[in-house]
Each structure stands twice: as C-alpha cells, then as structure tokens.
PDB file of C-alpha atoms in Angstrom:
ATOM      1  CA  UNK A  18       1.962  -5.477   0.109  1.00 46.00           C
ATOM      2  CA  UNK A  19       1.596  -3.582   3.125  1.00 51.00           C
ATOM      3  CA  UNK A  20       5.058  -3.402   4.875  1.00 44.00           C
ATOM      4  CA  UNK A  21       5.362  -4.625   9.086  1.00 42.00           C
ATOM      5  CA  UNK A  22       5.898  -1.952  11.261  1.00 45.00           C
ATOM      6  CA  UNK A  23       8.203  -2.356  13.964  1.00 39.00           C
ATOM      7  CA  UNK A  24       6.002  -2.572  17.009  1.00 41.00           C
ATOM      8  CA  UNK A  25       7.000  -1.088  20.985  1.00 40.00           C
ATOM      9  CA  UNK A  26       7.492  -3.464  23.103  1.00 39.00           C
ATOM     10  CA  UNK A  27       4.434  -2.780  25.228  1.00 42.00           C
ATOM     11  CA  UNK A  28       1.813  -3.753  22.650  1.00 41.00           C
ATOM     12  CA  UNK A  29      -0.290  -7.057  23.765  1.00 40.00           C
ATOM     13  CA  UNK A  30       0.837 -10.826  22.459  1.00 36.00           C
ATOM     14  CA  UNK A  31      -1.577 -10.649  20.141  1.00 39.00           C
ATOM     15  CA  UNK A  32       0.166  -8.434  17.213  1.00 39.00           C
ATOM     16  CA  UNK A  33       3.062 -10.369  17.367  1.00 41.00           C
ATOM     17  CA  UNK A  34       1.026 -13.495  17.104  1.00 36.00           C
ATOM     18  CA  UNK A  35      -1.128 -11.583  14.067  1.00 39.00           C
ATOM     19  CA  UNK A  36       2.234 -10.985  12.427  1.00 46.00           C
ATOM     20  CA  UNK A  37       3.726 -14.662  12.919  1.00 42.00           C
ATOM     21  CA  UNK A  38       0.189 -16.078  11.361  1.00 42.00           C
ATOM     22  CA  UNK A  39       0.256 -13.385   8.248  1.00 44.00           C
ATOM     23  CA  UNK A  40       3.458 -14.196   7.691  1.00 46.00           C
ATOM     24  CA  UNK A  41       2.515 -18.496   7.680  1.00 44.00           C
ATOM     25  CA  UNK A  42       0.203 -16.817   4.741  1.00 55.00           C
ATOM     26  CA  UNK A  43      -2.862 -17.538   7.628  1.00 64.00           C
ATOM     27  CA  UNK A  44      -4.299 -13.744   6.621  1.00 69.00           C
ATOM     28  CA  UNK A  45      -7.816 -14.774   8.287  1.00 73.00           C
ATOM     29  CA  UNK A  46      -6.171 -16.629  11.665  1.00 75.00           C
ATOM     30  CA  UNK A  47      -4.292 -12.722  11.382  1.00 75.00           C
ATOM     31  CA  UNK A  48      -6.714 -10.365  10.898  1.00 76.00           C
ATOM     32  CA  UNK A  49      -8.163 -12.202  14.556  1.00 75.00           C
ATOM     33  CA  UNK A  50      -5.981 -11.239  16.351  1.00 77.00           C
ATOM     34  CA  UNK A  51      -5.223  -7.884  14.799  1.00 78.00           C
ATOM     35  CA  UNK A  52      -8.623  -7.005  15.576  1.00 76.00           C
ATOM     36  CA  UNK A  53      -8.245  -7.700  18.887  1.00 78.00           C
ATOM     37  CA  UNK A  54      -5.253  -5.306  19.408  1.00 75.00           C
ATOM     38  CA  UNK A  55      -7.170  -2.722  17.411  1.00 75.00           C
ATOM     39  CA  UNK A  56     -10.010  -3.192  20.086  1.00 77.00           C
ATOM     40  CA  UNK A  57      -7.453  -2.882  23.195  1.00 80.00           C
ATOM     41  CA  UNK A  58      -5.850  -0.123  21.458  1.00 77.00           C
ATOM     42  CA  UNK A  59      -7.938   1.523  18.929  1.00 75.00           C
ATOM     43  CA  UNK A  60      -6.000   4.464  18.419  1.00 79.00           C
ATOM     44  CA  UNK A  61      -2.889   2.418  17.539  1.00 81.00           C
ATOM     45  CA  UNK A  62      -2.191   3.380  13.938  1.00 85.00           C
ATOM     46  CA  UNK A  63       0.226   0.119  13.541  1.00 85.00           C
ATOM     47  CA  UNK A  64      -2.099  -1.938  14.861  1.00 82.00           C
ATOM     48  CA  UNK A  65      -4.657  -0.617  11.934  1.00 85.00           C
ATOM     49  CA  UNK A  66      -2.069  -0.586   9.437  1.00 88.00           C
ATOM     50  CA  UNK A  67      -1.425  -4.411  10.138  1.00 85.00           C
ATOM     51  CA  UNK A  68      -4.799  -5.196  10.032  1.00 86.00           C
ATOM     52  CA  UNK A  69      -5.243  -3.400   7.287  1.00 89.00           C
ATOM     53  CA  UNK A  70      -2.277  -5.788   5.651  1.00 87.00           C
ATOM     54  CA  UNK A  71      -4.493  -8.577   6.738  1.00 85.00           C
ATOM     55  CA  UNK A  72      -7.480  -7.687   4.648  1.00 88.00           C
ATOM     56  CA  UNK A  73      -5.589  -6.922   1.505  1.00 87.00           C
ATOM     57  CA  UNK A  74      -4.218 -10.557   2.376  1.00 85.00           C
ATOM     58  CA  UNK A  75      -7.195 -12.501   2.922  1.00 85.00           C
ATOM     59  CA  UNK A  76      -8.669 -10.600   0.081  1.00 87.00           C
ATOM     60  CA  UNK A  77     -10.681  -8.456   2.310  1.00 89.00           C
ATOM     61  CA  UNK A  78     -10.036  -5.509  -0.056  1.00 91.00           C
ATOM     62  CA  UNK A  79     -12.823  -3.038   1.036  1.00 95.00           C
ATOM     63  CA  UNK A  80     -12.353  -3.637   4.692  1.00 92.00           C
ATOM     64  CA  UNK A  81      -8.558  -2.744   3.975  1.00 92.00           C
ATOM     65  CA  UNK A  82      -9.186   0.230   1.855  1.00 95.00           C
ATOM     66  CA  UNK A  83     -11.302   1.421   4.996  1.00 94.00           C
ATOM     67  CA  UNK A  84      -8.838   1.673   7.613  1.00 92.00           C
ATOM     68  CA  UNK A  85      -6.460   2.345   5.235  1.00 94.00           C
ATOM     69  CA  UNK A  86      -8.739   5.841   4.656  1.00 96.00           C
ATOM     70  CA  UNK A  87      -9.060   6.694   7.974  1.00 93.00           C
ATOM     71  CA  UNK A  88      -4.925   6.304   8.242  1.00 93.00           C
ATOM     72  CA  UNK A  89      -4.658   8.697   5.380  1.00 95.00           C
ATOM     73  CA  UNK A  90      -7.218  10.963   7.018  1.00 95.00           C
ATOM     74  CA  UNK A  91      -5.138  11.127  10.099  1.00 93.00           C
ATOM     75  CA  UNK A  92      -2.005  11.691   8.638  1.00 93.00           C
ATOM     76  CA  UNK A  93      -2.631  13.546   5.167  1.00 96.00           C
ATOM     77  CA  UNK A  94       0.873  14.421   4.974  1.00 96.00           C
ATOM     78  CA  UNK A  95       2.649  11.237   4.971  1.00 94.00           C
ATOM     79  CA  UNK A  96       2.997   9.595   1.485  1.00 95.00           C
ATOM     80  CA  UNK A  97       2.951   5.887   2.573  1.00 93.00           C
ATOM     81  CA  UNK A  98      -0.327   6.411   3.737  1.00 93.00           C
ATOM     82  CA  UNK A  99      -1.576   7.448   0.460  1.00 96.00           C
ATOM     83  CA  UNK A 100       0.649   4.922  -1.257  1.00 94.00           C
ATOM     84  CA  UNK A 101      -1.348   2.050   0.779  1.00 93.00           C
ATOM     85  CA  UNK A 102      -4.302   3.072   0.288  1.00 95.00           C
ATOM     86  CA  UNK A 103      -3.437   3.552  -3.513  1.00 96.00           C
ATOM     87  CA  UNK A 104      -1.977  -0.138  -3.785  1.00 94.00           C
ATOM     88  CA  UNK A 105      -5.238  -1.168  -1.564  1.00 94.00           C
ATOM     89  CA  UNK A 106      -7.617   0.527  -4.406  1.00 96.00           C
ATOM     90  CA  UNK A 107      -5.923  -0.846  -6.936  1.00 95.00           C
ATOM     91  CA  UNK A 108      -6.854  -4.475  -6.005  1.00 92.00           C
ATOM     92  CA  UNK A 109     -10.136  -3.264  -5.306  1.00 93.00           C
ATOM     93  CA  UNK A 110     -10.066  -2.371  -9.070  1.00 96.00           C
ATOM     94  CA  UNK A 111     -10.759   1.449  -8.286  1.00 97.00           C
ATOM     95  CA  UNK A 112      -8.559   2.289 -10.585  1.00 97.00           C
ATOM     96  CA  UNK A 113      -9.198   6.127 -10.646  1.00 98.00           C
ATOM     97  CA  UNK A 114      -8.937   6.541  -6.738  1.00 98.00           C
ATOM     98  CA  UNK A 115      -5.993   4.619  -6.366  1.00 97.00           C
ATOM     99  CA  UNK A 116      -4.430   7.036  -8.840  1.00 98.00           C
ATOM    100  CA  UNK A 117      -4.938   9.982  -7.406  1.00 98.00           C
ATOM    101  CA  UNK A 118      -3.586   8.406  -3.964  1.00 97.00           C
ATOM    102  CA  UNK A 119      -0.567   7.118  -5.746  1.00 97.00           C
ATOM    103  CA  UNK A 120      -0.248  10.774  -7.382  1.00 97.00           C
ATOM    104  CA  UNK A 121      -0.042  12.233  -3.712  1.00 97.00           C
ATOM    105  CA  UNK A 122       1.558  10.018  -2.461  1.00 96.00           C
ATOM    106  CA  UNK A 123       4.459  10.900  -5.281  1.00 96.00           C
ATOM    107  CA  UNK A 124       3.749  14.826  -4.544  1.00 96.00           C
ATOM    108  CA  UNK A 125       4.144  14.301  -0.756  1.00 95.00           C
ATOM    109  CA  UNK A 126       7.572  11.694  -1.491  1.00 93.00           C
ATOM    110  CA  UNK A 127       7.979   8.184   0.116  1.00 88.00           C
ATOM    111  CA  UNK A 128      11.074   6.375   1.749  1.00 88.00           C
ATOM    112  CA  UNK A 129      11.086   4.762  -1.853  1.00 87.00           C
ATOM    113  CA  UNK A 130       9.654   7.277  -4.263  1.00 90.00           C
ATOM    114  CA  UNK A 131      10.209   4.648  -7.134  1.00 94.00           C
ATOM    115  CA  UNK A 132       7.077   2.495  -5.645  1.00 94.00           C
ATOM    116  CA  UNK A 133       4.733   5.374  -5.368  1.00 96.00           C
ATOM    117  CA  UNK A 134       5.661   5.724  -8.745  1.00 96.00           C
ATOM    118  CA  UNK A 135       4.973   2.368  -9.871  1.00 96.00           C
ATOM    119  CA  UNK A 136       1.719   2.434  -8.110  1.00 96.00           C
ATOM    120  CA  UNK A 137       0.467   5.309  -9.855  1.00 97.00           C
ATOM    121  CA  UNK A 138       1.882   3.482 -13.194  1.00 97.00           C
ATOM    122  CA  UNK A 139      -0.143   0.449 -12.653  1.00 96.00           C
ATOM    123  CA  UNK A 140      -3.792   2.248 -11.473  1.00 97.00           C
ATOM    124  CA  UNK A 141      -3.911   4.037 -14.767  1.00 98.00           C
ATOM    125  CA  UNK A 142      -2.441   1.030 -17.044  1.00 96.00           C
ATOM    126  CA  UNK A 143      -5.236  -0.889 -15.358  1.00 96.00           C
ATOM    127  CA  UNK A 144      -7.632   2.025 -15.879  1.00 97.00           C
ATOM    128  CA  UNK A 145      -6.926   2.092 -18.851  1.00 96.00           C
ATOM    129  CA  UNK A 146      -4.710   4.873 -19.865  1.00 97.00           C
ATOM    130  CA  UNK A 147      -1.004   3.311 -20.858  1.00 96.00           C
ATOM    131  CA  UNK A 148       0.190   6.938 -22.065  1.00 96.00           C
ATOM    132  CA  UNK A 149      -0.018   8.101 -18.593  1.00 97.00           C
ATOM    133  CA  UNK A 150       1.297   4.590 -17.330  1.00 97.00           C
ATOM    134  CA  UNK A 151       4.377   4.881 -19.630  1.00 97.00           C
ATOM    135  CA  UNK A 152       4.989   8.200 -17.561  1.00 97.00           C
ATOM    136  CA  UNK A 153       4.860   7.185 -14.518  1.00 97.00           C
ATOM    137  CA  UNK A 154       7.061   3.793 -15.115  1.00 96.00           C
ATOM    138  CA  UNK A 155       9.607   6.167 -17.108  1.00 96.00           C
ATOM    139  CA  UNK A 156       9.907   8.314 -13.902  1.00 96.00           C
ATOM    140  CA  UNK A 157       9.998   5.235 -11.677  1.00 96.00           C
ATOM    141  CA  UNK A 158      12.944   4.145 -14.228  1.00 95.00           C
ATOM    142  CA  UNK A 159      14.640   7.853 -13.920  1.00 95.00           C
ATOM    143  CA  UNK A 160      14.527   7.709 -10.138  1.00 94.00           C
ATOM    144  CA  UNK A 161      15.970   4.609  -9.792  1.00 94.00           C
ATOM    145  CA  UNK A 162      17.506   2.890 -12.971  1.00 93.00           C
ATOM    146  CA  UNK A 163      18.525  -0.550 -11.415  1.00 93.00           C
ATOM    147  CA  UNK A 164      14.419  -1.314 -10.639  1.00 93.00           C
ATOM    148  CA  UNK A 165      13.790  -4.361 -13.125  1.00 95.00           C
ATOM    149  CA  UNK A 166       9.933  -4.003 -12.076  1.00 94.00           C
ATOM    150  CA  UNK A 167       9.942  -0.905 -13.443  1.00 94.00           C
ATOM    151  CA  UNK A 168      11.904  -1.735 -16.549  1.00 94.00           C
ATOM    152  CA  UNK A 169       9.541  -4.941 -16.882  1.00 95.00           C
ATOM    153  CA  UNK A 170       6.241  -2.344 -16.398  1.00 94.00           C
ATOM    154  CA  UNK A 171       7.531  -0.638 -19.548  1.00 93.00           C
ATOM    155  CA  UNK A 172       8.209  -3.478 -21.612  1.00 93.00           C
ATOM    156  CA  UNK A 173       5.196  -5.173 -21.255  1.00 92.00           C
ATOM    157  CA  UNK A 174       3.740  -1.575 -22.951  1.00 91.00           C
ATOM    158  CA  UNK A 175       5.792  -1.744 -25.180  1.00 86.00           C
ATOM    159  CA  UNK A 176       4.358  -5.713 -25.804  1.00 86.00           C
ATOM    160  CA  UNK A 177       1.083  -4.144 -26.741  1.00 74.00           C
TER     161      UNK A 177
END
C-alpha cells in the first residue's frame, strides 16, 4: 500500500476529504475527489501519489501504475518512487517490470530498505523465479532481522 503523504496546509478540502474516504475503504468515493485536486493542481506530486493509492485501492491497477510512471519519471532518483510503482506492477501481475523497479528502488535505498527488498522478493517469486526470491527475502532478513514478513516470505519457500 501506498503510504499518505503529509499534505501543506494550503491544498483544497478535497484531499483531505479523498484521504478520510480511502481510509473508510471508499477507494472509488476517493479517487473523486483526488482527481479533482490533481485537476486544480496538476503538478502536485502528492496529490498524484494519493490518487495513485486510490487506484491500486479500488483495483484500478493500470491507472495507478500510470501516474505512478510519470512520478518515477520525474524523480528517477528517489527509491520510493520506484518502490510504488514496483508494488503497483506487481498487482498488475507484471511481474518482470515490477522487478526491475523494486531492484532500483534497492540500488537507489528507501526510508525502509527492507520493503524494497521484499518487493523485489515477491515480483520474481510471483514470476516465477524462487532462487532469486530466496535472495532478496534473505537480504530483507539481513537488513532487518526482527521483520516476521520477511521471515514468513522465506518459509513459505521453504514450504515448496
């Protein structure tokens, strides 16, 4: 899941009312009025990231994976942006895509490298190749011991 941006005060009603509805798990009443701040502000990169948070939620996944892009585009060097778009692919089932996002977004480090990580883990179990999973969730496990997601990743591999 996407994480919510703390906004400026100066942005319109409507994201905070697009953040209380995705937040009541009303993704479609959300995406609304996200769009509408996007429209008054269509530069506003948290006001496309939330929307993009929408999508995924309302299971708009190709709409998401979209803005997600163009977030990456504009800011190449910021991992969380690849690590959306990577978790973003991945329920779009492009498996290979999200894996190379999730790989960047590892190269270019994250506030929690341990997700980026598990993303990449789970794009290439899903795709198919568990050796390069098991890598990924071992290094998720190395970087942060204490993550039972990452300890649960590897055991269901291990379940196979």
């Amino acid at each position: 899941a996407l994480a919510r941006r703390v906004r400026p005060n100066d942005l319109p009603p409507a994201a905070d009312l697009g953040a209380g509805r995705r937040a009541m798990g009303d993704a479609a009443s959300a995406a609304t009025r996200f769009r509408a701040v996007v429209a008054g502000h269509p530069g506003d990169r948290d006001a496309l990231h939330d929307l993009a948070g929408a999508y995924l939620q309302s299971g708009e996944h190709a709409a998401a994976v979209r803005l997600l892009e163009q977030l990456a585009r504009d800011e190449p060097d910021v991992g969380e942006r690849w690590l959306d778009l990577a978790r973003a692919r991945t329920e779009l089932g492009a498996y290979a895509e999200a894996a190379e996002d999730a790989r960047r977004a590892v190269d270019l480090g994250t506030a929690d490298d341990t997700q980026a990580c598990l993303a990449l883990g789970d794009a290439l179990r899903l795709g198919g190749d568990t050796v390069g999973a098991r890598r990924a969730y071992e290094e998720a496990v190395r970087r942060d011991s204490r993550s039972l997601r990452a300890r649960r990743a590897l055991e269901s591999l291990d379940a196979r």
